Tab-separated table of C-alpha atoms and ligand atoms in Angstrom:
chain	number	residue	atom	x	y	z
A	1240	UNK	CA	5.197	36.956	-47.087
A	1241	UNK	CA	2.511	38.415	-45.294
A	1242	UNK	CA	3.098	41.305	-42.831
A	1243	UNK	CA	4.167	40.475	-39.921
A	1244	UNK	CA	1.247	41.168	-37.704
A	1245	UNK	CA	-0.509	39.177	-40.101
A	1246	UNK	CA	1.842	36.214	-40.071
A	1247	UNK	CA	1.062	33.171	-37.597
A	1248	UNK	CA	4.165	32.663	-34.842
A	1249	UNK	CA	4.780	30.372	-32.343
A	1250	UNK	CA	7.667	31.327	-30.023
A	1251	UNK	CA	9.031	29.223	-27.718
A	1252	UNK	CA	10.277	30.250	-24.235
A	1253	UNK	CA	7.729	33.081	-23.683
A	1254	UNK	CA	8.708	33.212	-20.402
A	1255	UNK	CA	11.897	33.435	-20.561
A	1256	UNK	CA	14.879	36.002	-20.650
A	1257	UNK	CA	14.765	36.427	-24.165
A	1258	UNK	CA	11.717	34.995	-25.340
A	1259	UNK	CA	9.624	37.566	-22.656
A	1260	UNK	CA	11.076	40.452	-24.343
A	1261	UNK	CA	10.148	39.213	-27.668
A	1262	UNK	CA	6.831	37.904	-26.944
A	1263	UNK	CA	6.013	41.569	-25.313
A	1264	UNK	CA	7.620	43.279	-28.837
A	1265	UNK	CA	5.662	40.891	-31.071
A	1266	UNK	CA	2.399	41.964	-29.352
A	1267	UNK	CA	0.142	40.476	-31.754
A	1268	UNK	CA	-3.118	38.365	-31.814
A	1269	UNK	CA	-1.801	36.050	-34.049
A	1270	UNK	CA	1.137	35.162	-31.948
A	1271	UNK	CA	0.904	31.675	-30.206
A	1272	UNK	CA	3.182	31.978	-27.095
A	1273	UNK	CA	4.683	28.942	-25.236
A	1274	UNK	CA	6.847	27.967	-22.445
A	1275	UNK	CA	6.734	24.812	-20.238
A	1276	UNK	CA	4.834	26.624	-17.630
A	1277	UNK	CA	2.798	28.769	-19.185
A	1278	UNK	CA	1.584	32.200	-18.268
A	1279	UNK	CA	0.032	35.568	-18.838
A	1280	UNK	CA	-1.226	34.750	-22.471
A	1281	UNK	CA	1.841	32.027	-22.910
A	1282	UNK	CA	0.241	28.371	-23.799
A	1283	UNK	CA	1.674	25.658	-21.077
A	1284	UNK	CA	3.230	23.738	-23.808
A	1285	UNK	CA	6.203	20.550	-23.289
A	1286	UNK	CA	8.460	20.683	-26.321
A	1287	UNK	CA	9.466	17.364	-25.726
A	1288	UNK	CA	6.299	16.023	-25.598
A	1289	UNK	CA	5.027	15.470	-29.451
A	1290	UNK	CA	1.622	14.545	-29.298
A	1291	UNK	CA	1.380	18.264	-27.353
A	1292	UNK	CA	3.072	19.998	-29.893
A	1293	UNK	CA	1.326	17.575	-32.852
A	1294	UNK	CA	-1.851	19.492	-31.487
A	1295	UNK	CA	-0.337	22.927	-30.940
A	1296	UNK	CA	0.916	23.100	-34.663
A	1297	UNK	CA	-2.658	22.122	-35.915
A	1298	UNK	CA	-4.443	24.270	-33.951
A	1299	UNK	CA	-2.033	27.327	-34.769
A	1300	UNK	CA	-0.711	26.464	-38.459
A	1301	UNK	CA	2.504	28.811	-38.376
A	1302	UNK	CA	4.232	30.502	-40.826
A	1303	UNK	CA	7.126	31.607	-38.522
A	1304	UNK	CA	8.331	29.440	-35.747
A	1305	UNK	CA	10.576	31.338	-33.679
A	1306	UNK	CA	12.393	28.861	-31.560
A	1307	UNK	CA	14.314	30.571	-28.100
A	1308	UNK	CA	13.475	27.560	-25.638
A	1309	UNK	CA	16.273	25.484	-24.269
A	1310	UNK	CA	18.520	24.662	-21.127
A	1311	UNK	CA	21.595	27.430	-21.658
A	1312	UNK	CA	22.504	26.197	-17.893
A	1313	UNK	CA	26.220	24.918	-18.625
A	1314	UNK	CA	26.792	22.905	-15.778
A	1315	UNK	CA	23.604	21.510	-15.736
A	1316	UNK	CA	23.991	20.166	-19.511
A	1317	UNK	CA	27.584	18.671	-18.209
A	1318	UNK	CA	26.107	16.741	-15.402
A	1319	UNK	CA	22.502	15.717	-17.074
A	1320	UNK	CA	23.548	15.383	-20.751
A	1321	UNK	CA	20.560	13.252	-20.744
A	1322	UNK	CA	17.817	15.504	-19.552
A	1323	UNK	CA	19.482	18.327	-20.984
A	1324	UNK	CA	19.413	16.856	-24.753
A	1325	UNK	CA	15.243	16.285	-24.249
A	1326	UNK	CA	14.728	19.832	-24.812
A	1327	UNK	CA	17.851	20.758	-26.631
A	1328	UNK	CA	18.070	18.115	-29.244
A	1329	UNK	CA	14.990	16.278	-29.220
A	1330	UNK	CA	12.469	18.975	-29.362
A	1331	UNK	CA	14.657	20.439	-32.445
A	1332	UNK	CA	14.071	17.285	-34.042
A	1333	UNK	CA	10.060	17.449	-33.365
A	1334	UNK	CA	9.766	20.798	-34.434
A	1335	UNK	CA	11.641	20.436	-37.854
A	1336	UNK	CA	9.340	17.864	-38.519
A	1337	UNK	CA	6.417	19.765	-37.937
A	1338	UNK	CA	7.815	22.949	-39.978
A	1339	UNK	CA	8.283	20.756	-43.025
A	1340	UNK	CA	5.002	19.503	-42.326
A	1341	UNK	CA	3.595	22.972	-42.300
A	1342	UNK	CA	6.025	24.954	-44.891
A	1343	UNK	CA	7.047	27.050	-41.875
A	1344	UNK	CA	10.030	29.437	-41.407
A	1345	UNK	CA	12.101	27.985	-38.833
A	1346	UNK	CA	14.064	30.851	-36.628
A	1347	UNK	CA	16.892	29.395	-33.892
A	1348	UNK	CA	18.400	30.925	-31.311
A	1349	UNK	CA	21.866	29.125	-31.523
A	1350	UNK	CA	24.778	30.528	-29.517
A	1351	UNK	CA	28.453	31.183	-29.211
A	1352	UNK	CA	29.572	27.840	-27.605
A	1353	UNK	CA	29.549	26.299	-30.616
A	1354	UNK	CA	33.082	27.057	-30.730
A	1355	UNK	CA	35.539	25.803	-29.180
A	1356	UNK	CA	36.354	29.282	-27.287
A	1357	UNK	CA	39.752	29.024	-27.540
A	1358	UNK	CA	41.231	32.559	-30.517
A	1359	UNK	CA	37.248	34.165	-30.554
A	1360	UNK	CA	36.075	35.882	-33.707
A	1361	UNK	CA	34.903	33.452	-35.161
A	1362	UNK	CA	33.103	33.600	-38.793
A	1363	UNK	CA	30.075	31.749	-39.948
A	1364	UNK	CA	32.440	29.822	-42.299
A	1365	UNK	CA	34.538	29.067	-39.508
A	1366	UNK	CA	34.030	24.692	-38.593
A	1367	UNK	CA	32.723	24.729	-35.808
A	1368	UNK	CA	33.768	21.937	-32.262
A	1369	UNK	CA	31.912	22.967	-29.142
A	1370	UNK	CA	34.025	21.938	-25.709
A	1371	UNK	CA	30.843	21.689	-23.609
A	1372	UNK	CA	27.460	19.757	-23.585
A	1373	UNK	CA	25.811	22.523	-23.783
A	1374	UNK	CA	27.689	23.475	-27.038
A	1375	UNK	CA	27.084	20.258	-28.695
A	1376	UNK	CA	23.648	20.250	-28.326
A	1377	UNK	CA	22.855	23.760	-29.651
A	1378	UNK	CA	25.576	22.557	-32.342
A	1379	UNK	CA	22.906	19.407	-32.646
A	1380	UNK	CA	20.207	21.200	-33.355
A	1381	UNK	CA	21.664	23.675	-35.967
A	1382	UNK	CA	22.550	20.484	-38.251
A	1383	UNK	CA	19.682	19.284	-37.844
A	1384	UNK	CA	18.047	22.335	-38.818
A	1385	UNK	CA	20.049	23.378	-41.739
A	1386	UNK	CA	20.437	19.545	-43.169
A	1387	UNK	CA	16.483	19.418	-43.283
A	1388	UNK	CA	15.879	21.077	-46.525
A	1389	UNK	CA	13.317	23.865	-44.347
A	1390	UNK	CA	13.341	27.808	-44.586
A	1391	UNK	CA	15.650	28.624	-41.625
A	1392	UNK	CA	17.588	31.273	-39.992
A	1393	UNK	CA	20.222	29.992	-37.276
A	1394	UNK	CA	21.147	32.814	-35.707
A	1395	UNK	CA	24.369	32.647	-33.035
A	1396	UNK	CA	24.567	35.323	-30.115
A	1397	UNK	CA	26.240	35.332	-27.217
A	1398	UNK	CA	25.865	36.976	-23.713
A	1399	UNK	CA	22.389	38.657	-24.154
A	1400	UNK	CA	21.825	41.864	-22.015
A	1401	UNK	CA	18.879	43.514	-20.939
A	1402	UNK	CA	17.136	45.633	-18.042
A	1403	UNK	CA	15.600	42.039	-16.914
A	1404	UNK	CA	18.881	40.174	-17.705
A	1405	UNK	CA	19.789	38.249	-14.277
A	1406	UNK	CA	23.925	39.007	-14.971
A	1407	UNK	CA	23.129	42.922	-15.917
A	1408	UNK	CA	20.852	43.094	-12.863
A	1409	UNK	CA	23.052	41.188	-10.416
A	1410	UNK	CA	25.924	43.581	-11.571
A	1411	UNK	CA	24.035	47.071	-10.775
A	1412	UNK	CA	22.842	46.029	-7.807
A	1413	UNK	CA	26.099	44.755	-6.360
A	1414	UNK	CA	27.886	47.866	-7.577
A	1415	UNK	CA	24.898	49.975	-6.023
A	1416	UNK	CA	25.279	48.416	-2.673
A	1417	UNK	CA	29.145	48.403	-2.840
A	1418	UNK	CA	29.683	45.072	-2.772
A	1419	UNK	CA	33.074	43.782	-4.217
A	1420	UNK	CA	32.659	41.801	-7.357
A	1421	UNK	CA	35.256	39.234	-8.221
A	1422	UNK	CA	35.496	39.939	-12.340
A	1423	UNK	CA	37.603	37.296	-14.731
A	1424	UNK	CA	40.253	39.293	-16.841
A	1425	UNK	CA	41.358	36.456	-19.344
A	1426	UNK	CA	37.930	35.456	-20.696
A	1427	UNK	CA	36.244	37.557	-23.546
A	1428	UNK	CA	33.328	37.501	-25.272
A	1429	UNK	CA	30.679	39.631	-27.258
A	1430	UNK	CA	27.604	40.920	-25.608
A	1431	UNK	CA	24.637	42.073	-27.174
A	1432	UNK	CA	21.577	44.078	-26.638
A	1433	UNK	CA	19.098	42.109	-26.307
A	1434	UNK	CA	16.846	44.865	-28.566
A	1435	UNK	CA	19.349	44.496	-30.888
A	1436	UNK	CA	18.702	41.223	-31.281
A	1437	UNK	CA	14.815	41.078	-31.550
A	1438	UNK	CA	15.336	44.417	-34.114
A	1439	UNK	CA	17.864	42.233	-36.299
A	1440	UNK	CA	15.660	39.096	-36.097
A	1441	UNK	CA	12.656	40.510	-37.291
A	1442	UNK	CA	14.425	42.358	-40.118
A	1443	UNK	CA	15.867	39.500	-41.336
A	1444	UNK	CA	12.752	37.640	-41.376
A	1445	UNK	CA	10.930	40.394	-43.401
A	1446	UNK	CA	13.872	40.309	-45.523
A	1447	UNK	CA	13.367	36.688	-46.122
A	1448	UNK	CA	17.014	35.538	-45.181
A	1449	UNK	CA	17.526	32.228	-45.090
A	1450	UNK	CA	20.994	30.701	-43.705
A	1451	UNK	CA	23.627	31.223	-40.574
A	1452	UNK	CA	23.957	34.271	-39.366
A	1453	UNK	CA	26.174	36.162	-35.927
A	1454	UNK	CA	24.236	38.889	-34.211
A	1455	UNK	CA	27.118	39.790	-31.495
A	1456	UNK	CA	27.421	43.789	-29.953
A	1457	UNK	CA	30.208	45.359	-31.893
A	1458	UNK	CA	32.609	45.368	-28.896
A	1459	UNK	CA	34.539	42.354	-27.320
A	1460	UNK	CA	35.196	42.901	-23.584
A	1461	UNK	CA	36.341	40.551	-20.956
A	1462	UNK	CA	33.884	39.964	-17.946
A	1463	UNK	CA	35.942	42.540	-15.969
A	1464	UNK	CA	36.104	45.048	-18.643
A	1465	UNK	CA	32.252	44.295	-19.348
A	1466	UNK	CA	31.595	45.023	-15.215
A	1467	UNK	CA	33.685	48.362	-15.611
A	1468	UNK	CA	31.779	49.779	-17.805
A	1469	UNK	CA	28.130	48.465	-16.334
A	1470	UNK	CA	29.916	50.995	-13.347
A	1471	UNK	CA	30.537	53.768	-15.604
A	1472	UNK	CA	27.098	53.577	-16.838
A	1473	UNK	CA	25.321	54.065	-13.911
A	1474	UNK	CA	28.032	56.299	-13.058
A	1475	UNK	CA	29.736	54.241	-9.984
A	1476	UNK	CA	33.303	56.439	-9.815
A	1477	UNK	CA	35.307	53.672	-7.516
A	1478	UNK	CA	33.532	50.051	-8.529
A	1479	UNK	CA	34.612	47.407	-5.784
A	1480	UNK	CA	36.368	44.835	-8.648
A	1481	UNK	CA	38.447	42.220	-8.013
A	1482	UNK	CA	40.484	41.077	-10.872
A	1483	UNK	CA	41.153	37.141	-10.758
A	1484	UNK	CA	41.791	35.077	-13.835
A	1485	UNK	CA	39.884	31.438	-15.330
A	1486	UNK	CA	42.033	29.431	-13.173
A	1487	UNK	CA	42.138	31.495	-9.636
A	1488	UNK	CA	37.637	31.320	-9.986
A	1489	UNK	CA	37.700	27.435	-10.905
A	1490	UNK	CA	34.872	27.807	-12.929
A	1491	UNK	CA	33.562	26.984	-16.282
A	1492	UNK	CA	35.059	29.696	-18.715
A	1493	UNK	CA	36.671	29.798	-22.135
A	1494	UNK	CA	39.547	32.194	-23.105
A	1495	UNK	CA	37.534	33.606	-26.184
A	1496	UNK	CA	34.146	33.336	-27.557
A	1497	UNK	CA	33.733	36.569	-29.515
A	1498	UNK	CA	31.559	35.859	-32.661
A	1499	UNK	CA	32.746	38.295	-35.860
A	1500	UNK	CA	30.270	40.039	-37.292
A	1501	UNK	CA	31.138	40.546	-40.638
A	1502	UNK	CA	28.430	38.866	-42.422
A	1503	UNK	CA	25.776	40.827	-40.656
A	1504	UNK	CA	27.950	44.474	-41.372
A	1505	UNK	CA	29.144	43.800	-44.510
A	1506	UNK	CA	27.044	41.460	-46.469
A	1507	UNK	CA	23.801	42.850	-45.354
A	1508	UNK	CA	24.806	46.171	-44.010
A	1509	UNK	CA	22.926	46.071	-40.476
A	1510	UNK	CA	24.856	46.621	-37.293
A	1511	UNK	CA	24.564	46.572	-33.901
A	1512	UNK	CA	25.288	49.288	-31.147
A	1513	UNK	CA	28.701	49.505	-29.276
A	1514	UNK	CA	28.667	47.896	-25.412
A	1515	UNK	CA	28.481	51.782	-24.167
A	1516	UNK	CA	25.300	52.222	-26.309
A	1517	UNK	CA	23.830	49.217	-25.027
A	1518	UNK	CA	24.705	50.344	-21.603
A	1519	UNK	CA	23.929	54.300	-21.653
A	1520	UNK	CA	20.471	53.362	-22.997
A	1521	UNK	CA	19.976	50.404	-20.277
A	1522	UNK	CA	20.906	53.133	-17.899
A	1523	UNK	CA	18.289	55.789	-19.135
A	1524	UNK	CA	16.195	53.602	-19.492
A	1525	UNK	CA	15.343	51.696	-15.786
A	1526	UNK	CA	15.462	55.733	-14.782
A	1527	UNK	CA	12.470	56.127	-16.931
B	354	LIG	N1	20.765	34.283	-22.599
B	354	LIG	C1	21.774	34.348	-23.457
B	354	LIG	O1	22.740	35.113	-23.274
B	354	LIG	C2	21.744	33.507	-24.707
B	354	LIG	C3	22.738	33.691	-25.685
B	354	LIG	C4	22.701	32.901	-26.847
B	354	LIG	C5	21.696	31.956	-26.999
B	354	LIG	N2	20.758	31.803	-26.035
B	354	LIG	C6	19.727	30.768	-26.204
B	354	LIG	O2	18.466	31.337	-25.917
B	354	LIG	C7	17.645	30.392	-25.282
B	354	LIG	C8	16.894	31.018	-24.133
B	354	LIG	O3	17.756	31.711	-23.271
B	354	LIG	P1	17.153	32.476	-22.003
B	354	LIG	O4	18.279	33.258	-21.445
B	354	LIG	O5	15.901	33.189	-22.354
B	354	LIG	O6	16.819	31.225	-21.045
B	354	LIG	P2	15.805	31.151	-19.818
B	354	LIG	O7	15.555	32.486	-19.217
B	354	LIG	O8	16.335	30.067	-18.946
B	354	LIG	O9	14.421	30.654	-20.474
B	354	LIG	C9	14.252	29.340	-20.934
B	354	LIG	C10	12.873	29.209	-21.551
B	354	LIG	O10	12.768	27.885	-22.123
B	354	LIG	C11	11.565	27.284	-21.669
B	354	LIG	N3	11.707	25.831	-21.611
B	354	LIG	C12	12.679	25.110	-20.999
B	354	LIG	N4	12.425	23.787	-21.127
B	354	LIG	C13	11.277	23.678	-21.847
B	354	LIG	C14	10.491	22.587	-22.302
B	354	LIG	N5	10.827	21.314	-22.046
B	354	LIG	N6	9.367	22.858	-22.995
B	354	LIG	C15	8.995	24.116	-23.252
B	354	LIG	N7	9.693	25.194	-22.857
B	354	LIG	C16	10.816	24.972	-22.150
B	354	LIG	C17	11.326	27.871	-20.287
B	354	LIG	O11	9.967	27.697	-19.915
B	354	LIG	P3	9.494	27.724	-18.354
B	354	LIG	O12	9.870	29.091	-17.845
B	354	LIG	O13	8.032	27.519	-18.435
B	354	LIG	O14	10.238	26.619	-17.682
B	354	LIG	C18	11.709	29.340	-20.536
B	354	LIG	O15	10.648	30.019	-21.132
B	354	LIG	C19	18.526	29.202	-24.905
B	354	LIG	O16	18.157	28.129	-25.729
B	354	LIG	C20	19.926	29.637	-25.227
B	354	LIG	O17	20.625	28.589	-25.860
B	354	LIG	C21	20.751	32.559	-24.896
């Protein structure tokens, strides 16, 4: 493969959470930025439009499509299957056949709701059976992904944080301004850096992996447990936290949807940092 600054890219959701921070990583002129919108050097581009993206592929011929747009609104997907599925199904569908049209390297960003949430650490060989639209969609698109025959990497995170993360900003400032935070104790999970992620993507591109793969922080934490230690980061001594369980909040939330990550440890030796890591250098960071 060529380098990468010499390799042609088309990321989706530029705009984004995640796909910002990679699109302002990837810095390079042969990187064809999208979102719906558009932007600062993104391309306005409709994924569920195909004649649009017919056109966009043409003009841009990529080696590398790396795919982060999508609806990851839960409730939304619930009550608008429909709508939801345009960009979360559909557009998968329009892209494959444009990769295979243009030998391209697929890249997903799949997620951990492809499980059922219910014992957590779950494996890449572990069947997966998604209990929310949302999850059955992302689900969707990974089969039809991996069933295509294309160079792909489907990778599954969960609970990305970052300085410009809306959860990680929404829990500084409400612990800066002493605000009491209601925090679920019986619902776990495995966050991850957000660097980590882009890092880990782009080395297993240049390592030419192909396949399924977990990128999850190395620490499983309950939303409570995750809010504690946002507090000790930015050194809050007597956080304002509520503890209430799944049932007392009423909202959407599974028991456990930790992803293992053995494969990425093990098989190919690359890890991520621990949730105080993440946090300490989130911390020195925003003082920069
Ligand atoms: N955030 C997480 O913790 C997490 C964890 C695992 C997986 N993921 C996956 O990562 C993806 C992005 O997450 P995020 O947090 O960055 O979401 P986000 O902040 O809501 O960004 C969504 C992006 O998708 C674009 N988009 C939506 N509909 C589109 C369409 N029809 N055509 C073209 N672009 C469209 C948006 O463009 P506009 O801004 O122009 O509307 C935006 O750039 C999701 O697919 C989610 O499944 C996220």
């Amino acid at each position: 493969m060529k380098s990468i600054d010499k390799t042609n890219i088309i990321l989706t959701g530029a705009t984004g959470f995640v796909g910002s921070y990679f699109k302002l990583k990837l810095d390079s002129p042969n990187l064809f930025s999208t979102s719906k919108s558009g932007g600062a050097n993104v391309n306005p581009i409709d994924l569920t439009n195909k004649d649009d993206l017919v056109k966009f592929f043409e003009f841009s011929k990529p080696d590398i499509l790396i795919h982060i747009a999508g609806n990851k609104d839960v409730g939304f997907c619930e009550k608008f299957p429909d709508e939801a599925r345009k960009v979360n199904v559909t557009a998968t569908k329009y892209l494959v056949d444009l990769c295979k049209k243009y030998k391209t390297k697929f890249v997903y960003l799949s997620t951990d709701y492809v499980f059922d949430g219910k014992r957590g650490n779950y494996k890449e060989t572990d069947i997966p059976l998604p209990s929310s639209e949302y999850g059955k969609m992302k689900l969707e698109s990974e089969e039809i992904i991996s069933n295509s025959g294309i160079d792909h990497i489907i990778i599954r995170s969960g609970a990305l944080y970052g300085l410009n993360g809306k959860f990680y900003q929404w829990a500084v400032n409400s612990l800066r301004d002493g605000i009491q935070i209601e925090a679920i104790v019986d619902s776990y999970f495995t966050p991850t850096l957000l660097d980590d992620l882009y890092d880990i993507t782009l080395k297993l591109i240049s390592n030419h992996f192909n396949g399924i793969i977990h990128i999850v922080g190395k620490n499983k934490v309950s939303r409570f447990q995750m809010i504690s230690k946002i507090a000790d980061s930015i050194r809050i001594l007597d956080p304002k936290l509520k503890p209430i369980t799944i049932a007392e909040s009423g909202l959407f939330f599974m028991p456990d949807l930790s992803l293992c990550p053995d494969k990425l440890n093990k098989e190919l030796n690359i890890f991520t940092h621990t949730l105080e890591e993440g946090l300490e250098y989130l911390a020195s960071t925003s003082k920069n």
